[in-house]
Tab-separated table of C-alpha atoms (C1' of nucleotides) in Angstrom:
chain	number	residue	atom	x	y	z
A	275	UNK	CA	0.000	0.000	0.000
A	276	UNK	CA	2.680	2.442	-0.833
A	277	UNK	CA	1.441	5.918	-1.434
A	278	UNK	CA	2.477	7.919	-4.423
A	279	UNK	CA	5.219	9.770	-2.629
A	280	UNK	CA	7.009	6.566	-1.812
A	281	UNK	CA	6.769	5.362	-5.352
A	282	UNK	CA	7.988	8.651	-6.718
A	283	UNK	CA	10.849	8.600	-4.287
A	284	UNK	CA	11.806	5.077	-5.268
A	285	UNK	CA	11.693	6.107	-8.875
A	286	UNK	CA	13.889	9.117	-8.249
A	287	UNK	CA	16.454	7.081	-6.394
A	288	UNK	CA	16.739	4.768	-9.349
A	289	UNK	CA	17.711	7.582	-11.650
A	290	UNK	CA	21.329	8.376	-12.357
A	291	UNK	CA	22.788	11.251	-10.463
A	292	UNK	CA	24.442	14.181	-12.125
A	293	UNK	CA	27.703	12.589	-11.171
A	294	UNK	CA	26.898	9.594	-13.305
A	295	UNK	CA	26.045	11.636	-16.318
A	296	UNK	CA	28.482	13.060	-18.755
A	297	UNK	CA	28.532	16.820	-18.448
A	298	UNK	CA	26.932	18.513	-21.387
A	299	UNK	CA	29.924	20.679	-21.778
A	300	UNK	CA	31.923	17.609	-22.513
A	301	UNK	CA	31.885	16.141	-25.998
A	302	UNK	CA	30.786	12.528	-26.178
A	303	UNK	CA	33.493	11.880	-28.694
A	304	UNK	CA	36.927	13.331	-28.010
A	305	UNK	CA	38.178	15.533	-30.818
A	306	UNK	CA	41.145	13.243	-31.370
A	307	UNK	CA	38.939	10.227	-31.853
A	308	UNK	CA	36.596	12.135	-34.056
A	309	UNK	CA	39.321	13.220	-36.383
A	310	UNK	CA	40.912	9.793	-36.345
A	311	UNK	CA	37.735	8.206	-37.610
A	312	UNK	CA	36.805	11.069	-39.875
A	313	UNK	CA	33.780	11.861	-37.811
A	314	UNK	CA	32.569	15.408	-37.869
A	315	UNK	CA	33.537	16.736	-34.460
A	316	UNK	CA	30.765	17.974	-32.251
A	317	UNK	CA	30.455	21.596	-31.485
A	318	UNK	CA	32.041	22.399	-28.198
A	319	UNK	CA	29.391	23.327	-25.678
A	320	UNK	CA	30.439	25.606	-22.914
A	321	UNK	CA	28.537	26.040	-19.700
A	322	UNK	CA	27.369	29.417	-20.909
A	323	UNK	CA	25.926	27.868	-23.992
A	324	UNK	CA	24.292	25.063	-22.084
A	325	UNK	CA	22.829	27.497	-19.643
A	326	UNK	CA	21.488	29.725	-22.324
A	327	UNK	CA	19.826	26.762	-23.913
A	328	UNK	CA	18.389	25.863	-20.549
A	329	UNK	CA	16.971	29.314	-20.115
A	330	UNK	CA	15.397	29.152	-23.500
A	331	UNK	CA	13.897	25.813	-22.680
A	332	UNK	CA	12.524	26.968	-19.363
A	333	UNK	CA	11.186	30.221	-20.655
A	334	UNK	CA	9.682	28.297	-23.513
A	335	UNK	CA	7.944	25.947	-21.134
A	336	UNK	CA	6.705	28.746	-18.973
A	337	UNK	CA	5.833	31.132	-21.733
A	338	UNK	CA	3.801	28.761	-23.873
A	339	UNK	CA	0.364	27.908	-22.554
A	340	UNK	CA	0.956	24.368	-23.633
A	341	UNK	CA	2.125	23.186	-20.270
A	342	UNK	CA	0.126	22.815	-17.115
A	343	UNK	CA	1.650	24.507	-14.063
A	344	UNK	CA	1.895	21.201	-12.222
A	345	UNK	CA	4.189	19.918	-14.897
A	346	UNK	CA	6.688	22.638	-14.257
A	347	UNK	CA	6.454	22.097	-10.560
A	348	UNK	CA	7.300	18.499	-10.968
A	349	UNK	CA	10.421	19.301	-12.906
A	350	UNK	CA	11.573	21.735	-10.303
A	351	UNK	CA	10.761	19.574	-7.312
A	352	UNK	CA	12.512	16.717	-8.942
A	353	UNK	CA	15.711	18.627	-9.336
A	354	UNK	CA	15.730	20.064	-5.851
A	355	UNK	CA	14.625	16.865	-4.242
A	356	UNK	CA	17.446	14.854	-5.677
A	357	UNK	CA	19.894	17.460	-4.662
A	358	UNK	CA	18.811	17.298	-1.088
A	359	UNK	CA	18.504	13.574	-0.936
A	360	UNK	CA	21.872	12.757	-2.343
A	361	UNK	CA	23.666	15.532	-0.594
A	362	UNK	CA	25.323	16.379	-3.842
A	363	UNK	CA	27.937	19.011	-3.552
A	364	UNK	CA	27.357	20.430	-6.909
A	365	UNK	CA	29.235	23.650	-6.751
A	366	UNK	CA	28.885	26.154	-9.431
A	367	UNK	CA	29.658	29.721	-10.047
A	368	UNK	CA	26.682	31.811	-9.218
A	369	UNK	CA	26.493	34.832	-11.403
A	370	UNK	CA	24.154	37.687	-12.043
A	371	UNK	CA	23.586	38.952	-15.482
A	372	UNK	CA	22.293	42.458	-15.247
A	373	UNK	CA	21.847	43.258	-18.918
A	374	UNK	CA	18.543	41.456	-19.266
A	375	UNK	CA	15.492	43.395	-18.130
A	376	UNK	CA	13.146	40.824	-19.633
A	377	UNK	CA	14.117	38.186	-17.127
A	378	UNK	CA	15.545	39.315	-13.836
A	379	UNK	CA	15.871	35.808	-12.480
A	380	UNK	CA	19.218	34.768	-11.239
A	381	UNK	CA	21.022	32.525	-13.596
A	382	UNK	CA	22.719	29.623	-11.997
A	383	UNK	CA	24.883	26.885	-13.300
A	384	UNK	CA	23.056	24.047	-11.675
A	385	UNK	CA	21.584	20.764	-12.612
A	386	UNK	CA	18.329	22.550	-13.113
A	387	UNK	CA	19.914	23.285	-16.378
A	388	UNK	CA	20.895	19.713	-16.970
A	389	UNK	CA	17.362	18.569	-16.351
A	390	UNK	CA	15.648	21.143	-18.442
A	391	UNK	CA	17.971	20.995	-21.354
A	392	UNK	CA	17.481	17.262	-21.613
A	393	UNK	CA	14.424	17.768	-23.742
A	394	UNK	CA	15.842	20.368	-26.000
A	395	UNK	CA	18.922	21.285	-27.927
A	396	UNK	CA	20.905	24.427	-27.986
A	397	UNK	CA	20.116	26.961	-30.663
A	398	UNK	CA	22.280	29.296	-32.661
A	399	UNK	CA	22.231	32.014	-30.038
A	400	UNK	CA	24.086	29.692	-27.701
A	401	UNK	CA	26.609	28.691	-30.312
A	402	UNK	CA	28.610	31.847	-29.783
A	403	UNK	CA	31.946	31.364	-28.188
A	404	UNK	CA	31.520	32.199	-24.540
A	405	UNK	CA	35.185	33.025	-24.249
A	406	UNK	CA	34.746	36.531	-25.547
A	407	UNK	CA	32.009	37.322	-23.056
A	408	UNK	CA	33.292	39.102	-20.019
A	409	UNK	CA	32.196	37.265	-16.939
A	410	UNK	CA	30.052	39.049	-14.399
A	411	UNK	CA	31.328	39.553	-10.913
A	412	UNK	CA	31.972	36.269	-9.197
A	413	UNK	CA	30.343	35.709	-5.850
A	414	UNK	CA	32.381	33.700	-3.403
A	415	UNK	CA	29.729	31.757	-1.607
A	416	UNK	CA	30.691	29.897	1.565
A	417	UNK	CA	30.545	26.675	-0.399
A	418	UNK	CA	32.823	27.987	-3.088
A	419	UNK	CA	35.218	29.354	-0.524
A	420	UNK	CA	35.142	26.070	1.356
A	421	UNK	CA	36.242	24.261	-1.742
A	422	UNK	CA	38.902	26.855	-2.289
A	423	UNK	CA	40.241	26.360	1.207
A	424	UNK	CA	40.180	22.610	0.816
A	425	UNK	CA	42.194	22.742	-2.356
A	426	UNK	CA	44.701	25.153	-0.909
A	427	UNK	CA	45.036	22.876	2.074
A	428	UNK	CA	45.486	19.730	0.066
A	429	UNK	CA	48.114	21.315	-2.065
A	430	UNK	CA	51.137	22.225	-0.062
A	431	UNK	CA	51.408	25.866	0.741
A	432	UNK	CA	54.071	25.768	-1.896
A	433	UNK	CA	51.850	24.421	-4.605
A	434	UNK	CA	48.946	26.618	-3.786
A	435	UNK	CA	49.204	28.890	-6.774
A	436	UNK	CA	46.263	30.343	-8.660
A	437	UNK	CA	46.543	28.141	-11.721
A	438	UNK	CA	46.780	24.894	-9.807
A	439	UNK	CA	44.074	25.885	-7.397
A	440	UNK	CA	41.780	26.806	-10.211
A	441	UNK	CA	42.305	23.485	-11.923
A	442	UNK	CA	41.763	21.399	-8.830
A	443	UNK	CA	38.715	23.289	-7.745
A	444	UNK	CA	37.174	22.242	-10.988
A	445	UNK	CA	34.471	24.851	-10.985
A	446	UNK	CA	32.910	25.929	-14.206
A	447	UNK	CA	33.493	29.504	-15.143
A	448	UNK	CA	36.097	30.024	-12.495
A	449	UNK	CA	39.089	31.860	-13.894
A	450	UNK	CA	42.639	32.057	-12.734
A	451	UNK	CA	42.135	35.736	-12.024
A	452	UNK	CA	39.230	34.919	-9.745
A	453	UNK	CA	41.360	32.551	-7.759
A	454	UNK	CA	44.373	34.827	-7.718
A	455	UNK	CA	42.355	37.690	-6.391
A	456	UNK	CA	40.689	35.585	-3.769
A	457	UNK	CA	43.954	33.953	-2.811
A	458	UNK	CA	45.456	37.335	-2.256
A	459	UNK	CA	42.765	38.280	0.165
A	460	UNK	CA	42.824	34.903	1.812
A	461	UNK	CA	46.537	35.152	2.496
A	462	UNK	CA	46.095	38.539	4.036
A	463	UNK	CA	43.434	37.072	6.258
A	464	UNK	CA	45.665	34.194	7.335
A	465	UNK	CA	48.512	36.566	8.037
A	466	UNK	CA	46.333	38.814	10.151
A	467	UNK	CA	45.108	35.887	12.164
A	468	UNK	CA	48.455	34.338	12.862
A	469	UNK	CA	49.776	37.657	13.964
A	470	UNK	CA	47.062	38.252	16.510
A	471	UNK	CA	46.859	34.896	18.234
A	472	UNK	CA	44.033	34.143	20.647
A	473	UNK	CA	41.949	36.825	19.126
A	474	UNK	CA	38.678	36.287	17.354
A	475	UNK	CA	38.546	37.172	13.721
A	476	UNK	CA	37.644	40.672	12.796
A	477	UNK	CA	33.961	41.309	12.349
A	478	UNK	CA	34.715	42.320	8.802
A	479	UNK	CA	36.050	38.908	7.866
A	480	UNK	CA	32.603	37.654	7.048
A	481	UNK	CA	33.498	34.996	4.562
A	482	UNK	CA	36.842	33.816	5.848
A	483	UNK	CA	35.818	33.616	9.455
A	484	UNK	CA	32.994	31.290	8.554
A	485	UNK	CA	35.345	28.707	7.139
A	486	UNK	CA	37.718	26.686	9.306
A	487	UNK	CA	41.347	27.008	8.345
A	488	UNK	CA	42.888	23.572	7.917
A	489	UNK	CA	46.041	22.825	9.849
A	490	UNK	CA	47.703	22.090	6.565
A	491	UNK	CA	47.995	25.817	6.202
A	492	UNK	CA	49.019	26.817	9.661
A	493	UNK	CA	52.556	25.699	9.013
A	494	UNK	CA	54.751	25.035	5.977
A	495	UNK	CA	53.628	21.408	6.232
A	496	UNK	CA	56.932	20.077	5.031
A	497	UNK	CA	55.355	16.815	4.022
A	498	UNK	CA	56.519	16.434	0.461
A	499	UNK	CA	53.310	15.307	-1.087
A	500	UNK	CA	52.823	16.014	-4.715
A	501	UNK	CA	49.720	17.578	-6.201
A	502	UNK	CA	47.225	14.763	-5.784
A	503	UNK	CA	44.291	15.331	-8.056
A	504	UNK	CA	41.398	15.428	-5.679
A	505	UNK	CA	38.223	14.705	-7.501
A	506	UNK	CA	35.469	16.982	-6.491
A	507	UNK	CA	32.045	15.982	-7.593
A	508	UNK	CA	30.476	18.158	-10.240
A	509	UNK	CA	28.947	21.389	-9.177
A	510	UNK	CA	25.673	22.232	-7.545
A	511	UNK	CA	23.974	23.064	-4.333
A	512	UNK	CA	23.609	26.596	-3.284
A	513	UNK	CA	21.869	28.041	-0.322
A	514	UNK	CA	21.358	31.627	0.731
A	515	UNK	CA	22.556	30.736	4.194
A	516	UNK	CA	25.619	32.572	5.327
A	517	UNK	CA	27.998	31.509	8.009
A	518	UNK	CA	27.631	33.387	11.255
A	519	UNK	CA	30.745	35.402	11.940
A	520	UNK	CA	29.961	34.850	15.573
A	521	UNK	CA	33.593	34.383	16.561
A	522	UNK	CA	32.952	30.717	17.227
A	523	UNK	CA	33.823	29.309	13.857
A	524	UNK	CA	30.484	27.634	13.634
A	525	UNK	CA	29.630	26.950	10.097
A	526	UNK	CA	27.491	24.573	8.201
A	527	UNK	CA	28.396	23.219	4.864
A	528	UNK	CA	29.378	19.961	3.313
A	529	UNK	CA	32.024	17.986	5.033
A	530	UNK	CA	34.285	16.595	2.355
A	531	UNK	CA	31.971	13.665	1.802
A	532	UNK	CA	29.963	14.174	-1.347
A	533	UNK	CA	27.953	10.998	-1.069
A	534	UNK	CA	26.655	8.818	1.759
A	535	UNK	CA	24.084	10.073	4.277
A	536	UNK	CA	21.442	8.022	2.645
A	537	UNK	CA	19.279	6.051	5.009
A	538	UNK	CA	18.795	8.641	7.691
A	539	UNK	CA	18.106	11.655	5.585
A	540	UNK	CA	14.617	12.829	5.046
A	541	UNK	CA	13.737	13.443	1.480
A	542	UNK	CA	11.603	16.460	1.939
A	543	UNK	CA	11.054	17.899	-1.463
A	544	UNK	CA	11.141	21.588	-0.803
A	545	UNK	CA	9.159	23.698	-3.139
A	546	UNK	CA	10.493	27.147	-3.465
A	547	UNK	CA	7.568	28.488	-5.296
A	548	UNK	CA	8.013	32.161	-5.546
B	24	DG	C1'	52.918	33.101	-14.434
B	25	DG	C1'	53.002	34.567	-9.402
B	26	DG	C1'	52.739	38.039	-5.557
B	27	DC	C1'	51.376	42.334	-3.941
B	28	DA	C1'	49.419	46.904	-3.254
B	29	DA	C1'	46.515	50.328	-4.906
B	30	DA	C1'	43.052	51.843	-7.848
B	31	DT	C1'	38.527	50.760	-9.817
B	32	DA	C1'	34.236	48.763	-10.425
B	33	DT	C1'	29.746	46.640	-8.829
C	143	DC	C1'	30.061	49.876	2.314
C	144	DA	C1'	31.993	45.274	1.233
C	145	DT	C1'	34.023	42.736	-1.965
C	146	DA	C1'	35.550	41.386	-6.554
C	147	DT	C1'	38.332	42.907	-10.450
C	148	DT	C1'	41.861	45.353	-12.791
C	149	DT	C1'	46.284	47.453	-13.041
C	150	DG	C1'	51.056	48.289	-12.509
C	151	DC	C1'	55.346	46.850	-10.761
C	152	DC	C1'	58.606	43.548	-9.307
DNA sequence: GGGCAAATAT
DNA sequence: CATATTTGCC
């Protein structure tokens, strides 16, 4: 006598996670292979292109009277529900795109896009090279910063250079300049804290104070470990929640374990209907 | 390319 | 105002 919710949940759990799926930005056939077998190489799809296609798909679904509202709700709840259930740490760069009065919604590189784009292809407007587009101001969310700190910690302090950090963070749209700039500030923060021992972080250190500083950074950590490629799961998961600078170092975020936490977690599908 | 400080920009 | 980005210099 299982009710519908249970059946839906069972169905959702049987679906592949975003981690199992090949990112849309990644060609199914490597260029080398394609050329070797004289196959016409696929067009490279960047995240920007994929996202644009997603927007078009969503706006198409919403705009046209063809769809019933409940249909859209199901798509959305599905995406959010899986995110919560699997505890996916799908980090992505969260960016605002001001020049678009027609749709003031925030554009996010999430698996909302992956879901929505599944039933549509990208059009010509998305075929433009996204490289030439200047990226909007990056927002260093606690999650993004956490990942940054993790990478810096796992690299030695000696290997923690912008380029390497950027690569290991593996975040779409994140540039070396972004990392370099953030690293600069982060180092200043570390320096200030080591100088004034036994003193709570400055109230102005909103972001940094909310993220624990790994011991790997406290000292030169002479352990000669080479850059070990740490595989972060593909991006996703954002929440408006901000760490409380309350001098305690209390913060909530993901704890280096992308998966697990299955049986005990409640799969409350949160509808953020605005 | 990296590091840093100062100037800009949002 | 806080923070991210750009710039110039080493």
